[in-house]
CSV table of C-alpha atoms and ligand atoms in Angstrom, one decimal:
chain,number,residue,atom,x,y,z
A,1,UNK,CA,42.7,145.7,117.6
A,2,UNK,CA,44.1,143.4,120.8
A,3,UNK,CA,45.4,140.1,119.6
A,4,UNK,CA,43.0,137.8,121.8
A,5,UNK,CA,39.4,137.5,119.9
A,6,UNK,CA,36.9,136.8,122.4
A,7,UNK,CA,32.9,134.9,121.8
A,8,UNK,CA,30.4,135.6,124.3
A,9,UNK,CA,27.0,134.3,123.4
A,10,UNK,CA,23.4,136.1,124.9
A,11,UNK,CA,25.7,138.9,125.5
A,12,UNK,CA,23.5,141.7,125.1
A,13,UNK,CA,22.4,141.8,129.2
A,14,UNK,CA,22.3,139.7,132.1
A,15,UNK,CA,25.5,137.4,132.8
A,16,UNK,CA,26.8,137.5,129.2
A,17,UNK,CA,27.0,141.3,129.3
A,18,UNK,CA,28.8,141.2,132.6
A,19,UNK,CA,31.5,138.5,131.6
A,20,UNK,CA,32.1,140.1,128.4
A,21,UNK,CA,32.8,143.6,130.3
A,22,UNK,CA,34.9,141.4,132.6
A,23,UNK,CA,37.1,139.8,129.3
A,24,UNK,CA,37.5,142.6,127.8
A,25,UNK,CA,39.5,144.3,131.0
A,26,UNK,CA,42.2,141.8,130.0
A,27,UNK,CA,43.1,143.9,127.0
A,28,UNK,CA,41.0,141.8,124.5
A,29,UNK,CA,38.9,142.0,121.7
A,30,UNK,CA,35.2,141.2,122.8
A,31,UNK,CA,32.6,139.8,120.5
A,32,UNK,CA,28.9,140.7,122.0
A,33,UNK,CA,26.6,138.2,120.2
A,34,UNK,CA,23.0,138.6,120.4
A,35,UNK,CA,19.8,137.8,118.3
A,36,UNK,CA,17.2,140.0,119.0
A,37,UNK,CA,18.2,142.9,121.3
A,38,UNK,CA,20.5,145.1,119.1
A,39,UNK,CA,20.8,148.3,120.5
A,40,UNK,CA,20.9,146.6,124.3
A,41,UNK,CA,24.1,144.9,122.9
A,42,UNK,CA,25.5,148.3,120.7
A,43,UNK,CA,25.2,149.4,124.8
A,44,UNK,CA,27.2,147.0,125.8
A,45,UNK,CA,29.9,147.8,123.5
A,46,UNK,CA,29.5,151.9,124.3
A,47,UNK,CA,30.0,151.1,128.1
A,48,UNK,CA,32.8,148.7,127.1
A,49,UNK,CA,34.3,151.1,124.7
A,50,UNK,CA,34.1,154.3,127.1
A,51,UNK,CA,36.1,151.8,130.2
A,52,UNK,CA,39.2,151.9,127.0
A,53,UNK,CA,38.8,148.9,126.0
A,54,UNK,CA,37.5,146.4,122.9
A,55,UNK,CA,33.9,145.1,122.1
A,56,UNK,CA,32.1,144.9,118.9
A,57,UNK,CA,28.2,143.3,117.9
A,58,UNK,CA,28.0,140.0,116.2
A,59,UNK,CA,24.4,139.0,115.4
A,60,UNK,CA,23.2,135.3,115.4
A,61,UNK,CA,20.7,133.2,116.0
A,62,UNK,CA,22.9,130.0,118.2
A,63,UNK,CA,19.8,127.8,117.5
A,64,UNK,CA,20.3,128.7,114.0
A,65,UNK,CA,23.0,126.4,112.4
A,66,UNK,CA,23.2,127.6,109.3
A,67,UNK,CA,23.3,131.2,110.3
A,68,UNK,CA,26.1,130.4,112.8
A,69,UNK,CA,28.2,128.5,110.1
A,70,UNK,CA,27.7,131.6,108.1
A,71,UNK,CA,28.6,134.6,110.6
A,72,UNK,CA,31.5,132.4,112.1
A,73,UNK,CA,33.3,131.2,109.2
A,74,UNK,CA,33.2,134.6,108.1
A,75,UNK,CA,35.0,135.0,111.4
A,76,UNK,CA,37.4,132.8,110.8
A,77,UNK,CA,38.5,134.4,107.9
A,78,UNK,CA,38.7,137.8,109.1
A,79,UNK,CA,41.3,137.1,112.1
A,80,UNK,CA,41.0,133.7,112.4
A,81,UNK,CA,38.5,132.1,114.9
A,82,UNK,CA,38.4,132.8,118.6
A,83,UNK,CA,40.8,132.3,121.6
A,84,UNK,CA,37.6,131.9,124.2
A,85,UNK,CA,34.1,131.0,123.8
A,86,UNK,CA,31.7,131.4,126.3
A,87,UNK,CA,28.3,129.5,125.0
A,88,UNK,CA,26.1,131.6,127.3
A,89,UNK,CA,23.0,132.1,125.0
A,90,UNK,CA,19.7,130.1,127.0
A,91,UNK,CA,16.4,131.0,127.8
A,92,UNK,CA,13.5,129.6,129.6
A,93,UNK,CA,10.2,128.0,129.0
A,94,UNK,CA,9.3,126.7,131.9
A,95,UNK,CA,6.0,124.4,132.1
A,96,UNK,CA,4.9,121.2,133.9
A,97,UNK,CA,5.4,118.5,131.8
A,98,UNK,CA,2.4,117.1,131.2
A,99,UNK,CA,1.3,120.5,129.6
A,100,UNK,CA,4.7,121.1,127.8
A,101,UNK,CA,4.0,121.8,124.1
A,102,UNK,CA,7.0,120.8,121.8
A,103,UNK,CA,8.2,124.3,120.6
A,104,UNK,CA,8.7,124.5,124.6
A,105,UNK,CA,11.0,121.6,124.2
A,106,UNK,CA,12.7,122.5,121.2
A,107,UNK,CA,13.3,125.9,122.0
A,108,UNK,CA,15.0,125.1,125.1
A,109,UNK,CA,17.1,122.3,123.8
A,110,UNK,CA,18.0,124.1,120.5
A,111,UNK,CA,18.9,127.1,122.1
A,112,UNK,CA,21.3,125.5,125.1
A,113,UNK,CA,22.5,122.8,123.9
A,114,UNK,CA,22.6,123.3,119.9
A,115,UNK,CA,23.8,126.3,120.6
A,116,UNK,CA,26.7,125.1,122.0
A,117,UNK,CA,27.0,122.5,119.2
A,118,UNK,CA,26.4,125.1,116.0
A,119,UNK,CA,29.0,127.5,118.0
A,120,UNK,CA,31.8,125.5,119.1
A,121,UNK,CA,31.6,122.8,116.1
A,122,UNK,CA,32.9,125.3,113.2
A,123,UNK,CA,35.3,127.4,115.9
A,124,UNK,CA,37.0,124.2,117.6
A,125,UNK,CA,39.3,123.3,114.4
A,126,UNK,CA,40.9,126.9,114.0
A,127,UNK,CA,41.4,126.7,117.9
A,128,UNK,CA,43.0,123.4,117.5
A,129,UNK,CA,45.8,124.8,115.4
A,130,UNK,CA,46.5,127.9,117.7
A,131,UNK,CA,46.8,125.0,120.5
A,132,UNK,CA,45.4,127.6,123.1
A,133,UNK,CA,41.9,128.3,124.2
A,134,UNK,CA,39.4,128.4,126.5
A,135,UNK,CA,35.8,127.2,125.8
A,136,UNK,CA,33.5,128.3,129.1
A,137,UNK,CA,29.9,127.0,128.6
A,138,UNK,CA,27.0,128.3,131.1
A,139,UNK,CA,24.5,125.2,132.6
A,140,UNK,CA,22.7,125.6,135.7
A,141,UNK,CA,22.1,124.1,139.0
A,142,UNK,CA,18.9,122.8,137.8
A,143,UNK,CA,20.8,119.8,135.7
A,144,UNK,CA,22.8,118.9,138.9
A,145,UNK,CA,19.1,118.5,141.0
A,146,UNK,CA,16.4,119.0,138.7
A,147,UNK,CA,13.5,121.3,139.1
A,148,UNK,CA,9.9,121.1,138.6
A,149,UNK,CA,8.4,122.8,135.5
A,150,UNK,CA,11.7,122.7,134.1
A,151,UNK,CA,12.4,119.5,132.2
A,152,UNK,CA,13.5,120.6,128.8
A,153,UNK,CA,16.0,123.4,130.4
A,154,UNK,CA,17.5,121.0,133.0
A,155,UNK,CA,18.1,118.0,130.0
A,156,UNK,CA,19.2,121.0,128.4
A,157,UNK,CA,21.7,122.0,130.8
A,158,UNK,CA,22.5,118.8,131.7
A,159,UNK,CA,23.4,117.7,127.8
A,160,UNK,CA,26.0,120.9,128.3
A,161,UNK,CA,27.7,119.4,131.0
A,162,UNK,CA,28.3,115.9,129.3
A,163,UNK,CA,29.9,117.6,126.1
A,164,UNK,CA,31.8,120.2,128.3
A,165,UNK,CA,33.7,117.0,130.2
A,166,UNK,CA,33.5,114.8,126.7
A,167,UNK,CA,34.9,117.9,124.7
A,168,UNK,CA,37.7,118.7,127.3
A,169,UNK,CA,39.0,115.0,127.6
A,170,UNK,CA,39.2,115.4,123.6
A,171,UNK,CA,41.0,118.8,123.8
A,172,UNK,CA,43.3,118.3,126.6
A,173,UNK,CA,46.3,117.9,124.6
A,174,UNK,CA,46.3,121.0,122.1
A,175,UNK,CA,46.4,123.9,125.2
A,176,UNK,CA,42.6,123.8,125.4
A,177,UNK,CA,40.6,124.1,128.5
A,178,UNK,CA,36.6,123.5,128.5
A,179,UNK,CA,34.7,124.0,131.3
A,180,UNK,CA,31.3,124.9,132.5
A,181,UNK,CA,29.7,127.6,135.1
A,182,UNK,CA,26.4,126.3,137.0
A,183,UNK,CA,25.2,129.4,138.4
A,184,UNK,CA,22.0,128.8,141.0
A,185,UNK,CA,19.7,132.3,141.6
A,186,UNK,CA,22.0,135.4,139.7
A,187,UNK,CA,19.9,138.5,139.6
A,188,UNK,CA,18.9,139.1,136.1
A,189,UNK,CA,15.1,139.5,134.3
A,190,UNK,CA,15.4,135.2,133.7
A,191,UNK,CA,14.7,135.0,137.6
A,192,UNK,CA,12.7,138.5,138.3
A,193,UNK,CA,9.6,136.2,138.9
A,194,UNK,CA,10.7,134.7,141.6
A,195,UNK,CA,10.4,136.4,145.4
A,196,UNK,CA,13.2,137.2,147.9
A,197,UNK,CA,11.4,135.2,149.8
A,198,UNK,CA,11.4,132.3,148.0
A,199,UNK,CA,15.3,133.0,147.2
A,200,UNK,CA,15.9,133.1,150.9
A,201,UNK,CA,14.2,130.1,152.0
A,202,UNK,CA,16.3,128.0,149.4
A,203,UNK,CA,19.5,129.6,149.2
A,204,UNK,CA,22.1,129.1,152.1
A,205,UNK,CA,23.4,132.9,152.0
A,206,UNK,CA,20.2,133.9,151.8
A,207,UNK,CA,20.7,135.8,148.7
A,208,UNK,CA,20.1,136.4,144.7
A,209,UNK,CA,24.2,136.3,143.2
A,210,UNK,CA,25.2,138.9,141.2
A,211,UNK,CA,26.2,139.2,137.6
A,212,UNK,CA,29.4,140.2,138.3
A,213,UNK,CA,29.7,136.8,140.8
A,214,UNK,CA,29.1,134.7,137.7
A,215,UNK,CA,31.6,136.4,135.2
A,216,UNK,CA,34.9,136.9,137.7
A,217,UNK,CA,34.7,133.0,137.9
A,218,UNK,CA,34.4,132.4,134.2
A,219,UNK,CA,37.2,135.3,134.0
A,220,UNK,CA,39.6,133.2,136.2
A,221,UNK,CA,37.8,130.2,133.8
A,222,UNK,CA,39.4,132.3,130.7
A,223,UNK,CA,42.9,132.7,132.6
A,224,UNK,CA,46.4,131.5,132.3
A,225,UNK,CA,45.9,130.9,136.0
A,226,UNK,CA,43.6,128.0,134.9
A,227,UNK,CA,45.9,126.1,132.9
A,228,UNK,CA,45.3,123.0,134.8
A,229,UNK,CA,41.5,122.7,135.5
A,230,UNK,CA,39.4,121.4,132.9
A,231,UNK,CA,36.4,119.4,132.2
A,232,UNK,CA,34.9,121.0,135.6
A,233,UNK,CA,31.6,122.7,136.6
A,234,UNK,CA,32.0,125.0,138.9
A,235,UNK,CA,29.2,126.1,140.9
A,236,UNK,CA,27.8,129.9,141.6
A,237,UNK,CA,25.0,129.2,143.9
A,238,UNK,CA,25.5,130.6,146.9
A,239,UNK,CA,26.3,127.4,148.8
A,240,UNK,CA,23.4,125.1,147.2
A,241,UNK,CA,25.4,122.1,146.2
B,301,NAP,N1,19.9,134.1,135.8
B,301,NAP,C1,20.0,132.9,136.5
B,301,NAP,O1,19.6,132.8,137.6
B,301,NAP,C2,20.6,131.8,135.8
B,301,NAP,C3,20.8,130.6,136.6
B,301,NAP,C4,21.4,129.5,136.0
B,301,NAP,C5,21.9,129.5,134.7
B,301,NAP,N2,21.7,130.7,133.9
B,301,NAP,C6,22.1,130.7,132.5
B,301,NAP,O2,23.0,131.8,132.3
B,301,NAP,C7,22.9,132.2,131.0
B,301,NAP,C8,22.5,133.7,130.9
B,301,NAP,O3,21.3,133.9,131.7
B,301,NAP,P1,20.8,135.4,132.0
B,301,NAP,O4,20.0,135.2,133.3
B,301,NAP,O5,21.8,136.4,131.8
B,301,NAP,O6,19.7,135.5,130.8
B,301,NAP,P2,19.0,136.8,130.2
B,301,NAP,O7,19.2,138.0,131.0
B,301,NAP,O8,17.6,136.3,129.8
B,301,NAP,O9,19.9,137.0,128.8
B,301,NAP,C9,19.9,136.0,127.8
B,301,NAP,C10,20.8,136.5,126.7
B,301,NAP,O10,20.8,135.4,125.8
B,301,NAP,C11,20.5,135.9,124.5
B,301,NAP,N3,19.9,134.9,123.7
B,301,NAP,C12,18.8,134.2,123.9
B,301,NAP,N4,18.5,133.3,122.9
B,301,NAP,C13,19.5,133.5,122.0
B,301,NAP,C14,19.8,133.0,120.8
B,301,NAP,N5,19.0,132.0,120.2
B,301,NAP,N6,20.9,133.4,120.1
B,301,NAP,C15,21.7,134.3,120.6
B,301,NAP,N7,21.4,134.9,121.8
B,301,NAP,C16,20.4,134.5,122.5
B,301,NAP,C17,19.6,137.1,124.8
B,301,NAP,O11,19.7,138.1,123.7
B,301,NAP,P3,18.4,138.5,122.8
B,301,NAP,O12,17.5,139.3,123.7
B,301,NAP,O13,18.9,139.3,121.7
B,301,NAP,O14,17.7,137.2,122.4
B,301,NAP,C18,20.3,137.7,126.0
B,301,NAP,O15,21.5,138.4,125.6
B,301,NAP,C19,21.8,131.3,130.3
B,301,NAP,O16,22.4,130.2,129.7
B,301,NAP,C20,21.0,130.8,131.5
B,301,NAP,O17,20.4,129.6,131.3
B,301,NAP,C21,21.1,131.8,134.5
């Protein structure tokens, strides 16, 4: 096993699959969390596996605190915590508001934002004491502008980017970088109902981004090249800012 232990959250598919292939390039041991979709994230780990490099499954729930405290500090004790975190777990339950019911809400919020607090809360310590990390935490461009139907994922979002620049003021002095990625329209099944036509008409290239656009950002993110950036958000959107 590589030295560097790696935490990428919803990283069964879409853009957590794609930056954990990308991590794991760099010679280090990838953690492919998921909580439903097992054998699309034993995939993940096959195709990782068969480029000659590290990945292994780690099932949790994010929005499930005590089931995070569990698998994690079992984690911890094994090979002691993570060098990188990237809180990329979210989903969706878009709804006008008047109409929203409150599992929409608490869904949303629990999975986004307690996600990133029942991940990085038990890891950050261990971290601390290695005085080098990098926490990478997905939001969207939706808490930047807003969107309609999409109140509880945008306060989500939005809560991710206050505790990413609250969380890297606090961590600035022990080697620790924490940022966060706000991709706009990236080609996965969480936009697939919305129309290249729409896409065009609102984004300035014209164009869904790609997986892989997302993860070589938080890859340079992850990098001793980013020593000296921290408490940013960094857009992927294809020139909506
Ligand atoms: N796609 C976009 O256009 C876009 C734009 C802006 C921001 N984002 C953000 O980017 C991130 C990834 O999005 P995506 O498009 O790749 O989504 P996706 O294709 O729907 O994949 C979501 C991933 O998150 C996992 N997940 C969901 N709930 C979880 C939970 N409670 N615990 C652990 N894992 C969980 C899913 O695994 P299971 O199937 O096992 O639940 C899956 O691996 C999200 O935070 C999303 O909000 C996406």
């Amino acid at each position: 096993m590589t030295s560097k232990h790696v935490l990428v959250t919803g990283a069964s598919r879409g853009i957590g699959a794609a930056i954990a292939t990308t991590l794991a390039a760099s010679d280090r041991h990838v953690w492919i969390n998921y909580r439903n979709s097992k054998s699309e994230a034993e995939g993940v780990v096959a195709s990782i596996r068969q480029l000659g490099f590290d990945a292994s499954t780690l099932q949790f729930d994010v929005s499930d605190r005590k089931a995070c405290a569990a698998v994690l500090g079992a984690c911890i004790e094994k090979h002691g915590g993570f060098d990188i975190i990237v809180n990329n777990a979210g989903i969706t339950a878009d709804v006008p508001f008047p109409g929203m019911e409150d599992e929409q809400w608490d869904s949303v919020i629990q999975t986004s934002l307690g996600g990133f607090y029942n991940v990085c809360r038990p890891l950050v310590m261990p971290m601390i004491r290695k005085r080098w990390g990098r926490i990478v935490n997905m939001t969207s461009i939706a808490a930047l502008h807003g969107n309609r139907g999409q109140v509880n994922y945008a306060a989500a979002k939005a809560g991710i980017i206050g505790a990413t620049k609250s969380l890297a003021r606090e961590l600035a002095s022990r080697g620790i970088c924490v940022n966060a990625v706000a991709p706009g329209f990236i080609n996965t099944g969480m936009i697939e109902h919305i129309s290249k036509d729409q896409i065009r008409q609102i984004v300035p290239m014209g164009r869904a981004g790609s997986v892989q656009e997302v993860a070589s950002v938080v890859a340079f993110l992850c990098s001793d090249a980013a020593s000296y950036v921290s408490g940013e958000v960094i857009n992927v959107s294809g020139g909506i800012i």
